[in-house]
XYZ file of C-alpha atoms in Angstrom:
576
model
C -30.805 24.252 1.527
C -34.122 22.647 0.541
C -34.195 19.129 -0.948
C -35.559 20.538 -4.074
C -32.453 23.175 -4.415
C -30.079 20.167 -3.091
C -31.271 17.776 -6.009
C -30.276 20.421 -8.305
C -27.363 20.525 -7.073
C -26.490 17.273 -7.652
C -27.822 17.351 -11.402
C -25.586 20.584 -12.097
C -22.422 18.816 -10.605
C -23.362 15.236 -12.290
C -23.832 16.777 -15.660
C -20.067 18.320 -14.843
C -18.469 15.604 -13.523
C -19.193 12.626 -14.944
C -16.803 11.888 -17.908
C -18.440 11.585 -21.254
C -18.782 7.831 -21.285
C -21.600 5.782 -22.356
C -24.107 5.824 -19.166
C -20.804 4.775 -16.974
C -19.927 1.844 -18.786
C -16.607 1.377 -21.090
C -16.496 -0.114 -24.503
C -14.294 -3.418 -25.113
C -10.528 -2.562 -24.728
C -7.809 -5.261 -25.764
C -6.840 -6.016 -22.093
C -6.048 -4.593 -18.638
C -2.104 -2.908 -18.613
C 0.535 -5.389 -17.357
C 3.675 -5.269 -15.829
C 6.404 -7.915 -14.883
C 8.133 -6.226 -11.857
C 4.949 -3.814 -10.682
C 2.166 -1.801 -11.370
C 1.013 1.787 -10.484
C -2.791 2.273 -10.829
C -4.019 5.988 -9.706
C -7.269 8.066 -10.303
C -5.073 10.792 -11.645
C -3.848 10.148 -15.065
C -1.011 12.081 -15.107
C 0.865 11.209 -11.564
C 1.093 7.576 -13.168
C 4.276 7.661 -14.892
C 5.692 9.632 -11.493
C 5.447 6.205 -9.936
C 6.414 4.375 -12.573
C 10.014 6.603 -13.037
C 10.203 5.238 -9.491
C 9.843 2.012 -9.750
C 12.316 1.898 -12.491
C 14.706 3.629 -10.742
C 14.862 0.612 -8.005
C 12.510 2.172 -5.589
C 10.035 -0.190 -4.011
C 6.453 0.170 -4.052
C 6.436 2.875 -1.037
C 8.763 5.228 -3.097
C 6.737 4.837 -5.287
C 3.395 5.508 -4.148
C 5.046 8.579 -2.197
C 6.124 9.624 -5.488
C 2.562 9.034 -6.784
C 0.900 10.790 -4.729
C 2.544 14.280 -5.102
C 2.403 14.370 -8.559
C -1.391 14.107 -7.797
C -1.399 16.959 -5.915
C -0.216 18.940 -8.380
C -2.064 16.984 -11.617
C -5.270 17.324 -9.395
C -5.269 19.723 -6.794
C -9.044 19.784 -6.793
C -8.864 16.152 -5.585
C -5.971 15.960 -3.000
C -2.717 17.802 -2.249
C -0.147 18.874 0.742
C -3.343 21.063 1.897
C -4.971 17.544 2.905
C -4.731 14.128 4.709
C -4.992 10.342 3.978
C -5.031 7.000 4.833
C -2.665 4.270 3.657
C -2.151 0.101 3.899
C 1.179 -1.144 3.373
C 2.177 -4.977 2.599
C 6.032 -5.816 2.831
C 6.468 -9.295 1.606
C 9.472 -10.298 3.544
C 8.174 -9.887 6.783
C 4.311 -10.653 5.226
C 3.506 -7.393 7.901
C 0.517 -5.259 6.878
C 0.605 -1.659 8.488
C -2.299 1.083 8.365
C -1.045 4.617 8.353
C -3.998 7.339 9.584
C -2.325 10.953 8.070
C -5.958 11.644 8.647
C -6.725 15.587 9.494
C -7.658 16.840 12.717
C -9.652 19.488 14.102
C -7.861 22.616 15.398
C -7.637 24.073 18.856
C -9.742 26.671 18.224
C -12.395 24.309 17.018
C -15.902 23.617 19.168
C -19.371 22.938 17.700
C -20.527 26.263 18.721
C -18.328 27.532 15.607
C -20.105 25.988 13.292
C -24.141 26.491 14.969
C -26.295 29.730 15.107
C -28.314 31.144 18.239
C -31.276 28.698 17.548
C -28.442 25.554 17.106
C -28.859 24.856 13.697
C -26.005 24.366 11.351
C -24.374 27.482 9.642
C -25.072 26.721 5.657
C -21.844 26.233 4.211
C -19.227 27.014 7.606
C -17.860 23.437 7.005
C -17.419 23.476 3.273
C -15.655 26.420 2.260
C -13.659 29.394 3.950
C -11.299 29.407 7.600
C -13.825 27.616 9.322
C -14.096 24.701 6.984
C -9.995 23.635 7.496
C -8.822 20.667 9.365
C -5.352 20.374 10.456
C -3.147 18.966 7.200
C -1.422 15.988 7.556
C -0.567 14.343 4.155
C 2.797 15.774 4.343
C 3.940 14.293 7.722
C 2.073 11.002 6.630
C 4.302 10.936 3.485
C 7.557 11.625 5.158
C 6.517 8.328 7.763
C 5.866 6.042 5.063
C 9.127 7.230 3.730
C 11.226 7.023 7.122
C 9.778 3.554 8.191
C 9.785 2.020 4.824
C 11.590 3.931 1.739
C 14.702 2.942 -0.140
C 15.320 5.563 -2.157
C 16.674 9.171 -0.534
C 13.312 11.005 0.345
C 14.825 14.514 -1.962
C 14.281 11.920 -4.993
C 10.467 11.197 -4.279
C 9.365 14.716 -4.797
C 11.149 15.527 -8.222
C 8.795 13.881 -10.364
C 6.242 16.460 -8.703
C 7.691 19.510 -9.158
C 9.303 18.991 -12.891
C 4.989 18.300 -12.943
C 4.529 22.075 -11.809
C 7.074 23.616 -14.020
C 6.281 22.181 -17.428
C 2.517 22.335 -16.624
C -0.346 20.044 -16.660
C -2.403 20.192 -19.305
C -6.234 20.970 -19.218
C -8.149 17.785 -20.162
C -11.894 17.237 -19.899
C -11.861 16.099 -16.838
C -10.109 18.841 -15.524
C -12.218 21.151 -17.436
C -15.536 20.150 -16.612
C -14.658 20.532 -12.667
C -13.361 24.160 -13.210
C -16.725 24.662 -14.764
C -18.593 24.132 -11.538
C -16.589 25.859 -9.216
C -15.925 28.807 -11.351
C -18.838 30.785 -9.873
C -17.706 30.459 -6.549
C -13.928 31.708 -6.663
C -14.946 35.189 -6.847
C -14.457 34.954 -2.832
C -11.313 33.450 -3.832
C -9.160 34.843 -5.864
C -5.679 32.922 -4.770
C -7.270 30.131 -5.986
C -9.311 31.581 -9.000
C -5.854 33.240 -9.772
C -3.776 29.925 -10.285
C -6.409 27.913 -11.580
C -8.188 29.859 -13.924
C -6.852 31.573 -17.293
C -7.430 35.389 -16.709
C -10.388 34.866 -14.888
C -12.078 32.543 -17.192
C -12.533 28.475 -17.329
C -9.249 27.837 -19.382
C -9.645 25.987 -22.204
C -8.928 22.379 -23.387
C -4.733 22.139 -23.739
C -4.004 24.999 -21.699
C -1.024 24.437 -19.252
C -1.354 24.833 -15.986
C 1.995 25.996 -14.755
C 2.582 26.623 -10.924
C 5.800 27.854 -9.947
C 4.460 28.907 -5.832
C 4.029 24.799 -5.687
C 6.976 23.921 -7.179
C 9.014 25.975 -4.532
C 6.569 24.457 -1.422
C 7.616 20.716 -2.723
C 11.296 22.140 -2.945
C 11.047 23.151 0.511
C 9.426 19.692 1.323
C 12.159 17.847 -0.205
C 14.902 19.647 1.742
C 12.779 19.828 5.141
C 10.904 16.647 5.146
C 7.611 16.280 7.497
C 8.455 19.260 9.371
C 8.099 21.708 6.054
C 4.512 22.207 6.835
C 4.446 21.715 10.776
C 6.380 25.112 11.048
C 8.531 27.971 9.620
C 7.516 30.302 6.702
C 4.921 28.002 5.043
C 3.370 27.298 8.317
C 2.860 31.397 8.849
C 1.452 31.433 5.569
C -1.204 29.105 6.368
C -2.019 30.249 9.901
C -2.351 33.819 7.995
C -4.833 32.174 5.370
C -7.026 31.083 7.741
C -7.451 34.248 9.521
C -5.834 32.091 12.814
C -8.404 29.125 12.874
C -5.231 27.153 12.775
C -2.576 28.015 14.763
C 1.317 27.510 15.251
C 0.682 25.449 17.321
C -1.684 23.147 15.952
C 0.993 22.456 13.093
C 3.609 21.938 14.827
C 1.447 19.391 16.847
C 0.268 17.110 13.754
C 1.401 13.569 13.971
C 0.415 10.554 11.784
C -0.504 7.355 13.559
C 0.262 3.651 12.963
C -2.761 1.545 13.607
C -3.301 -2.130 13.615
C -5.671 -2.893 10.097
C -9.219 -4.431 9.975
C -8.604 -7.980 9.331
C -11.705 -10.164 7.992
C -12.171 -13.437 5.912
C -13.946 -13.681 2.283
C -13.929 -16.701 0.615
C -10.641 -18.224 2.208
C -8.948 -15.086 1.446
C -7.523 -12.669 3.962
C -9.207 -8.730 3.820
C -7.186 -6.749 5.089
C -8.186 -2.239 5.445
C -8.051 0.637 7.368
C -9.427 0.756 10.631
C -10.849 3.960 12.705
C -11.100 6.879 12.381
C -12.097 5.756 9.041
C -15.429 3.669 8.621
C -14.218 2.199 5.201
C -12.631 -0.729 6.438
C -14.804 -1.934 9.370
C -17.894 -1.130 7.063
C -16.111 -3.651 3.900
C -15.496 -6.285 6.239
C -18.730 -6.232 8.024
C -20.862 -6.649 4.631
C -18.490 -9.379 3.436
C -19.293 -11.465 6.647
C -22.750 -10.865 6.486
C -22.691 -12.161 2.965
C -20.358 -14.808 3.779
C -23.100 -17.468 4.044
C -24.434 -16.522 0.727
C -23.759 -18.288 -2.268
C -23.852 -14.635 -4.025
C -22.629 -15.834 -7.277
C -25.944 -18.112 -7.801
C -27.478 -15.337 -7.430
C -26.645 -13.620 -11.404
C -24.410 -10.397 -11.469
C -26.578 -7.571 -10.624
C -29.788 -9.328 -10.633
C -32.455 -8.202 -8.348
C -32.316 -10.476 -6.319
C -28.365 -9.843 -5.639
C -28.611 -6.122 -4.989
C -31.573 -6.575 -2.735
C -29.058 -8.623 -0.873
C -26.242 -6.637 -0.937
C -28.234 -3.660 -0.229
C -29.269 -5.371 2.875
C -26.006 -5.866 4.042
C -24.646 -1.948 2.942
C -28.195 -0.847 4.955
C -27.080 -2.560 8.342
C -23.078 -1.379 8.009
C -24.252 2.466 7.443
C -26.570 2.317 10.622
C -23.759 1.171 12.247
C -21.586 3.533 10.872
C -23.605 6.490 12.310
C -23.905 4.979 15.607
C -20.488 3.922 16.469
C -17.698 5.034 14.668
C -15.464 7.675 14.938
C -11.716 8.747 16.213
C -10.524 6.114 18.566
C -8.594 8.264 20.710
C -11.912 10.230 22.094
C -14.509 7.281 22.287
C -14.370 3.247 22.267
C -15.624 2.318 19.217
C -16.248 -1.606 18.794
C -14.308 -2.029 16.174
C -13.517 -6.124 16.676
C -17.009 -6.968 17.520
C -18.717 -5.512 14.641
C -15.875 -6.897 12.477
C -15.761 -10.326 14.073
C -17.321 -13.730 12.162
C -19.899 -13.823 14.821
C -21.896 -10.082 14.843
C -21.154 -11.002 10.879
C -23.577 -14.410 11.282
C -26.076 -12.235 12.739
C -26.182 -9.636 10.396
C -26.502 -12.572 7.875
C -29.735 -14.022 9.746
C -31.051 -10.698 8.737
C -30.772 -11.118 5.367
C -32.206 -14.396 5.145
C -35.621 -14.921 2.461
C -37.656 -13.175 2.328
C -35.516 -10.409 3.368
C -36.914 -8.038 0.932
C -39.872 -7.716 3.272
C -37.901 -6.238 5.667
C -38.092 -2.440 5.970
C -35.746 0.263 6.342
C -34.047 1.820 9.264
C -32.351 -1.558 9.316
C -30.627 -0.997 12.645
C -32.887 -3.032 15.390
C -36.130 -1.070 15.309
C -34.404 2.591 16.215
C -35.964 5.000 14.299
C -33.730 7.041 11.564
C -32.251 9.875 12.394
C -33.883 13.125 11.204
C -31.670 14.994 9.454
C -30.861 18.565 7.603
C -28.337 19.143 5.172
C -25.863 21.357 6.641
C -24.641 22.466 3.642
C -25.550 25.567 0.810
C -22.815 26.063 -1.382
C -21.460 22.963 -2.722
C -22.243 19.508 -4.230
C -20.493 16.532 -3.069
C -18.519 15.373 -6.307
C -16.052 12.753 -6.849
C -13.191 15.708 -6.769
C -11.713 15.332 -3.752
C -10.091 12.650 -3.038
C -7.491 10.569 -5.240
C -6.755 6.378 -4.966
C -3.353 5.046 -5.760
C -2.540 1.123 -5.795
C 0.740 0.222 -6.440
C 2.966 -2.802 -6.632
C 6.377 -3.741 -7.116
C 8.752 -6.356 -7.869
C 9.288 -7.657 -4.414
C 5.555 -8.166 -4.355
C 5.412 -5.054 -1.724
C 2.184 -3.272 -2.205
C 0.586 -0.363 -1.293
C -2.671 0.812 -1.014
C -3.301 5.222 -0.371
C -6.438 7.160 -0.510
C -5.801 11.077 0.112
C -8.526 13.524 0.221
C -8.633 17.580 0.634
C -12.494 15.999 1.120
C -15.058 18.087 -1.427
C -13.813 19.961 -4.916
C -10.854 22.397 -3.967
C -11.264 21.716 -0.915
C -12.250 24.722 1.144
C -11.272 27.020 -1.905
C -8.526 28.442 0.057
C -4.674 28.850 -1.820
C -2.206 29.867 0.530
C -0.948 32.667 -1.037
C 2.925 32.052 -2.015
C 2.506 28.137 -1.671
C 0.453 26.672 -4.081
C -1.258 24.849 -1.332
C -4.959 24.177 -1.409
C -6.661 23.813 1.759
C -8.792 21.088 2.808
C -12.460 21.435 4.049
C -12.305 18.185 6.476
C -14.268 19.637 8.899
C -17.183 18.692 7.380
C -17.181 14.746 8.031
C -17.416 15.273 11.633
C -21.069 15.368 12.814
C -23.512 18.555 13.957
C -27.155 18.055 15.738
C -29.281 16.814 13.545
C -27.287 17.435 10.238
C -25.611 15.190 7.660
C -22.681 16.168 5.943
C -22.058 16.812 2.269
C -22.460 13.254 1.107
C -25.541 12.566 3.262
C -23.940 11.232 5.862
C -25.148 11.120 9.517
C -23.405 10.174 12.923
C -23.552 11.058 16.547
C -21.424 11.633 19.682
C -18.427 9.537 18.524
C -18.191 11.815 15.550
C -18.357 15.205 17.360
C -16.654 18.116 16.734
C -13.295 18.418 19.495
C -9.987 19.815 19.472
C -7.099 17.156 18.084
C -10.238 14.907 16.733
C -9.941 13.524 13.095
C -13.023 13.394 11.641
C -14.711 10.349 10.566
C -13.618 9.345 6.838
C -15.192 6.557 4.022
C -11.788 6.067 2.936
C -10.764 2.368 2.274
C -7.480 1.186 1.064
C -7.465 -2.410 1.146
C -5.167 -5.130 0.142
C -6.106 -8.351 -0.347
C -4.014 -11.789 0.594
C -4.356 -15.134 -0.854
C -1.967 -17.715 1.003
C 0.094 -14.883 1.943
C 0.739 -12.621 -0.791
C -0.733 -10.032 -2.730
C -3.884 -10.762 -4.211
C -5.787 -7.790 -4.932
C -4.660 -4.696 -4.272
C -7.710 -1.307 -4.232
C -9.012 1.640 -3.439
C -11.294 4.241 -4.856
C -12.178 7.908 -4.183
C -15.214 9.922 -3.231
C -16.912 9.839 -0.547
C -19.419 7.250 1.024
C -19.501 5.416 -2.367
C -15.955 4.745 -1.600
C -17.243 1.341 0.509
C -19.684 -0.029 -1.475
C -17.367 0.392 -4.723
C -14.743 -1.464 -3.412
C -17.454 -3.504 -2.411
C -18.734 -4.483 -5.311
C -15.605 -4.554 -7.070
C -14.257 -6.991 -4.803
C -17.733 -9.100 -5.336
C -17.357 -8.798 -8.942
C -13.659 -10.605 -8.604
C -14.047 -13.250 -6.378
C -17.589 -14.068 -6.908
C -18.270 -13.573 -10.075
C -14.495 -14.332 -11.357
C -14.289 -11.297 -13.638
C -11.192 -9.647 -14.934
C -9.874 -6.357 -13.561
C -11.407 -4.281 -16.265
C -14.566 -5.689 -16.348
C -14.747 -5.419 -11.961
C -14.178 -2.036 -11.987
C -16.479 -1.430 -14.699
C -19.761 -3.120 -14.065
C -22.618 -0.668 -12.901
C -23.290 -0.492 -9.130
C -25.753 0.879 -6.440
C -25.315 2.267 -3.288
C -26.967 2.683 0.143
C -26.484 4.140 3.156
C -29.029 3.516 5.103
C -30.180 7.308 5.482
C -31.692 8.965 3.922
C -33.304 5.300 3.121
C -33.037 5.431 -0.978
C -31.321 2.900 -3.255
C -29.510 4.459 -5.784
C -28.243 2.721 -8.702
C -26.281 3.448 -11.904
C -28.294 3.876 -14.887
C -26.583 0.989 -16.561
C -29.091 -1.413 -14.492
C -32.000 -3.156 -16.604
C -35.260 -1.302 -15.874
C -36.985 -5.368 -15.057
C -34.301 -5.033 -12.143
C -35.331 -1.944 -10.876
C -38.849 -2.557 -11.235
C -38.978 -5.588 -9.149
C -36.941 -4.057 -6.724
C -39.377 -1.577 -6.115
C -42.347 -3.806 -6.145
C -40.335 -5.299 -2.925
C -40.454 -1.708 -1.273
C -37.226 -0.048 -2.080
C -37.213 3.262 -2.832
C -35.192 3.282 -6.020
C -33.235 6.178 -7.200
C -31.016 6.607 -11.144
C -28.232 8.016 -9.812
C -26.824 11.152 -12.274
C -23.330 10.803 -11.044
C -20.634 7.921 -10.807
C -20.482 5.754 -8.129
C -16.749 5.939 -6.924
C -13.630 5.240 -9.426
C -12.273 1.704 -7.945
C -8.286 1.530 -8.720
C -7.304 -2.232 -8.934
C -4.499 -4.960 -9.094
C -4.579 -8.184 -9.869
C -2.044 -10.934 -9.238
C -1.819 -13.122 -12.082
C -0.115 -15.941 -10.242
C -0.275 -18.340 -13.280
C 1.591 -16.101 -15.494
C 3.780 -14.599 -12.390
C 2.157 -11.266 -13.729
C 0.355 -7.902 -12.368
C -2.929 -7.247 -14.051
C -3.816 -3.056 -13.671
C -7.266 -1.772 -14.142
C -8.355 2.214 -13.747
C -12.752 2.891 -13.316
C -13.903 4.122 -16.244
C -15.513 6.834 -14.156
C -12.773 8.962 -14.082
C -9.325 9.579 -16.046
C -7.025 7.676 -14.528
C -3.611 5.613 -15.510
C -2.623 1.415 -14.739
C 1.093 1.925 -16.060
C 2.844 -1.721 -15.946
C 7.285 -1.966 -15.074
């Protein structure tokens, strides 16, 4: 697609997407929500009070979170699902243990990077966005059930109930929902399992209708009798290997195991940053920039002043170029993962930064030039619809932090017939010659396409530890904004000692070091833009939102948690 018909793109699915809020910002509100004995935070409204049931049943904040995150597969199947994957950081308080689960997707068998490249090499338009080609092994399932065996209290059958009295009584259509049917309407005529369930006689349903889905309600059944394995083989696994024509096999299934990985650790402030490590870039990427700002007396520096982007965009500038040259699945290349997180790469990232370090021009990765790139991609947007954050405490001070993903809106647009399960398109965040993927992403070799690979992900649940215990606890959805959101809302609480609300809600900016453009919110004062130009950024208004951060807060004076949703999307904070 041209960069002209790409833009347009991005207009159509900004106008869409973003909810109807004031240029991204949120008017006064009495207070973040509260809670005593936990807190479930989630950018799906509705799967909320699944984790709060939970919690006041006795479960701890795994249950919960398990819970959580199947009722937001069915509230918001266009955002994650048991067609997809995820990542997830647990804190247990006795022990003081934090444990990274990767339920990350993987390419099948049958996958190579011919597949996906015509005669001359160049990248099929749309082969990793939407039909067979597009899927990734699913693994959200299995990860669920392993967070459940090494961790849950309460009998896994329980954890799934919430979700499926969620598919028989029906969700309701709500804006949000609406205005994301809207945009993929026109594409579901290829289909029509998909346009079936999800639109009302073939039309964009309208504001209150119910969307009941009785298929789904029988797959979560099956889940809660059969566990991890419901998906790795038997009818529904048939049914899948027959929806994608055989791109995934049996085999492949069957195969699909989640991983326990040792988290990023990193230092901010004299508190303890803890994230997801590899094959996700989210966490390595977070702690990187805080060490490079470490040195910085940021808060001096005025909230969103010119002169603190241009930092901060320094610092986002020299984690993306590393992001495209190093990281990727573990288990197929060495990534450095410890020395580009470590104090000392983090010092000389910082001398980088140093005044007048606006002068300093982009590709900010050591005098390599950038990386010419194509999008790869003709039929869909990026948008902030596929992928879903959940934070959740609970009265043990357990927390948990999960980002799942089916990756872009619906996915690959593939139902299962029978199931109710959306398919993911994951194999779109690995890399192809000279391409970036749907969010503008690029990589190399360590992100290739190969059998059993996961793909390279943004996602970063992180949990944050002051003297041992919870601090913060955060996440967000889509995409590559997913770093620098938590990012900023990170900077925003320790820095600049705001209030959950108010860090979650402040306008941002983003960059990612190609294509070399700043974006930033439309919130920011034109003066700020202005002078960042006249230092040589090439400034962008962004027409979309910039991630949907899901926080908690430990109130330690009033033994309390504070719960705060982004204003960019319609999530929940429900206090127990």
């Amino acid at each position: 697609m041209r960069t002209s018909s790409r833009a347009a793109w991005l207009v159509v699915s900004a106008l869409l997407i973003a909810p109807p809020i004031a240029r991204f910002a949120r008017a006064a509100e009495p207070g973040p929500a509260w809670g005593k004995r936990g807190m479930v935070v989630t950018s799906v409204g509705p799967a909320a009070a699944a984790g709060r049931e939970i919690l006041g049943r006795g479960g701890n904040a795994v249950d919960a979170a398990v819970a959580t995150a199947f009722a937001a597969g069915v509230a918001h199947q266009y955002s994650s699902g048991l067609g997809g994957g995820g990542f997830a950081l647990v804190y247990m308080a006795e022990s003081g243990e934090v444990t990274a689960l990767d339920a990350r997707e993987t390419a099948p068998a049958s996958a190579t990077e011919a597949l996906y490249l015509d005669e001359q090499r160049v990248p099929i338009p749309g082969a990793t966005l939407a039909g067979p080609r597009a899927v990734a092994v699913p693994g959200l399932v299995q990860g669920l059930f392993e967070l459940h065996q090494r961790y849950g209290s309460l009998e896994w059958r329980e954890l799934v109930k919430p979700a499926i009295r969620l598919c028989r009584d029906g969700v309701e259509i709500a804006p949000a929902e609406r205005r994301m049917l809207t945009m993929i309407e026109p594409r579901l005529a290829g289909f029509p399992e998909t346009a079936r369930i999800q639109l009302d006689r073939g039309q964009v349903p309208a504001l209150g209708w119910r969307l009941v889905q009785p298929d789904l309600a029988r797959t979560l059944e099956e889940i809660g009798a059969r566990g991890g394995g419901a998906l790795a083989y038997g009818p529904i696994a048939r049914k899948i290997v027959e929806a994608t024509g055989g791109t995934l096999s049996l085999e492949d299934l069957a195969g699909y195991q989640p991983i326990w990985r040792t988290p990023v650790r990193g230092s901010y402030r004299g508190l303890d940053v803890v994230s997801m490590p590899p094959p996700s870039s989210g966490g390595v990427l977070l702690v990187e920039m805080l060490n490079a700002l470490e040195p910085y007396d940021v808060a001096s520096l005025g909230l969103n002043s010119s002169e603190m982007v241009n930092l901060v965009t320094g610092a986002m500038k020299l984690a993306f170029a590393d992001r495209a040259e190093y990281l990727g699945d573990p288990g197929f290349s060495a990534v450095p993962t410890e020395y580009l997180t470590s104090e000392a790469y983090g010092n000389e990232l910082a001398t980088l930064l140093r005044p007048p370090f606006f002068l300093l021009r982009a590709p900010w990765n050591w005098g390599k030039p950038a990386i010419p790139t194509t999008r790869r991609q003709a039929l869909a947007p990026p948008s902030d619809g596929g992928t879903t954050q959940i934070s959740v405490v609970d009265e043990q001070g357990n927390a948990v932090s999960l980002t799942q993903t089916v990756n872009t809106l619906f996915g690959s647009l593939i139902t299962v017939p029978g199931t109710g399960i959306v398919l993911n398109n994951e194999m779109d965040d690995f890399s192809l010659p000279g391409a970036a993927n749907a969010w503008g992403a690029v990589g190399q070799g360590a992100n290739a396409i190969k059998p059993g690979k996961r793909p390279l992900s943004s996602m970063a649940p992180t949990i944050v530890l002051e003297n041992g215990q919870v601090r913060f606890v955060v996440g967000s959805p889509m995409g590559t904004f997913i770093i620098t959101a938590v990012l900023q809302s990170l900077l925003n609480s320790v820095d600049f000692k705001l209030g959950p609300e108010q860090a979650v809600s402040m306008p941002r900016f983003h960059h990612q070091w190609s294509p070399d453009t700043l974006l930033v919110e439309p919130a920011h004062p034109r003066d700020v833009v202005d002078k960042l130009r006249s230092w040589g950024h090439t400034v962008e208004p962004s027409r979309f939102p910039m991630g949907a951060v899901q926080l908690i807060v430990r109130d330690a004076q009033n033994e309390t948690w504070l719960g705060a949703t982004d204003p960019r999307r319609d999530g929940a904070a429900l206090g127990y």
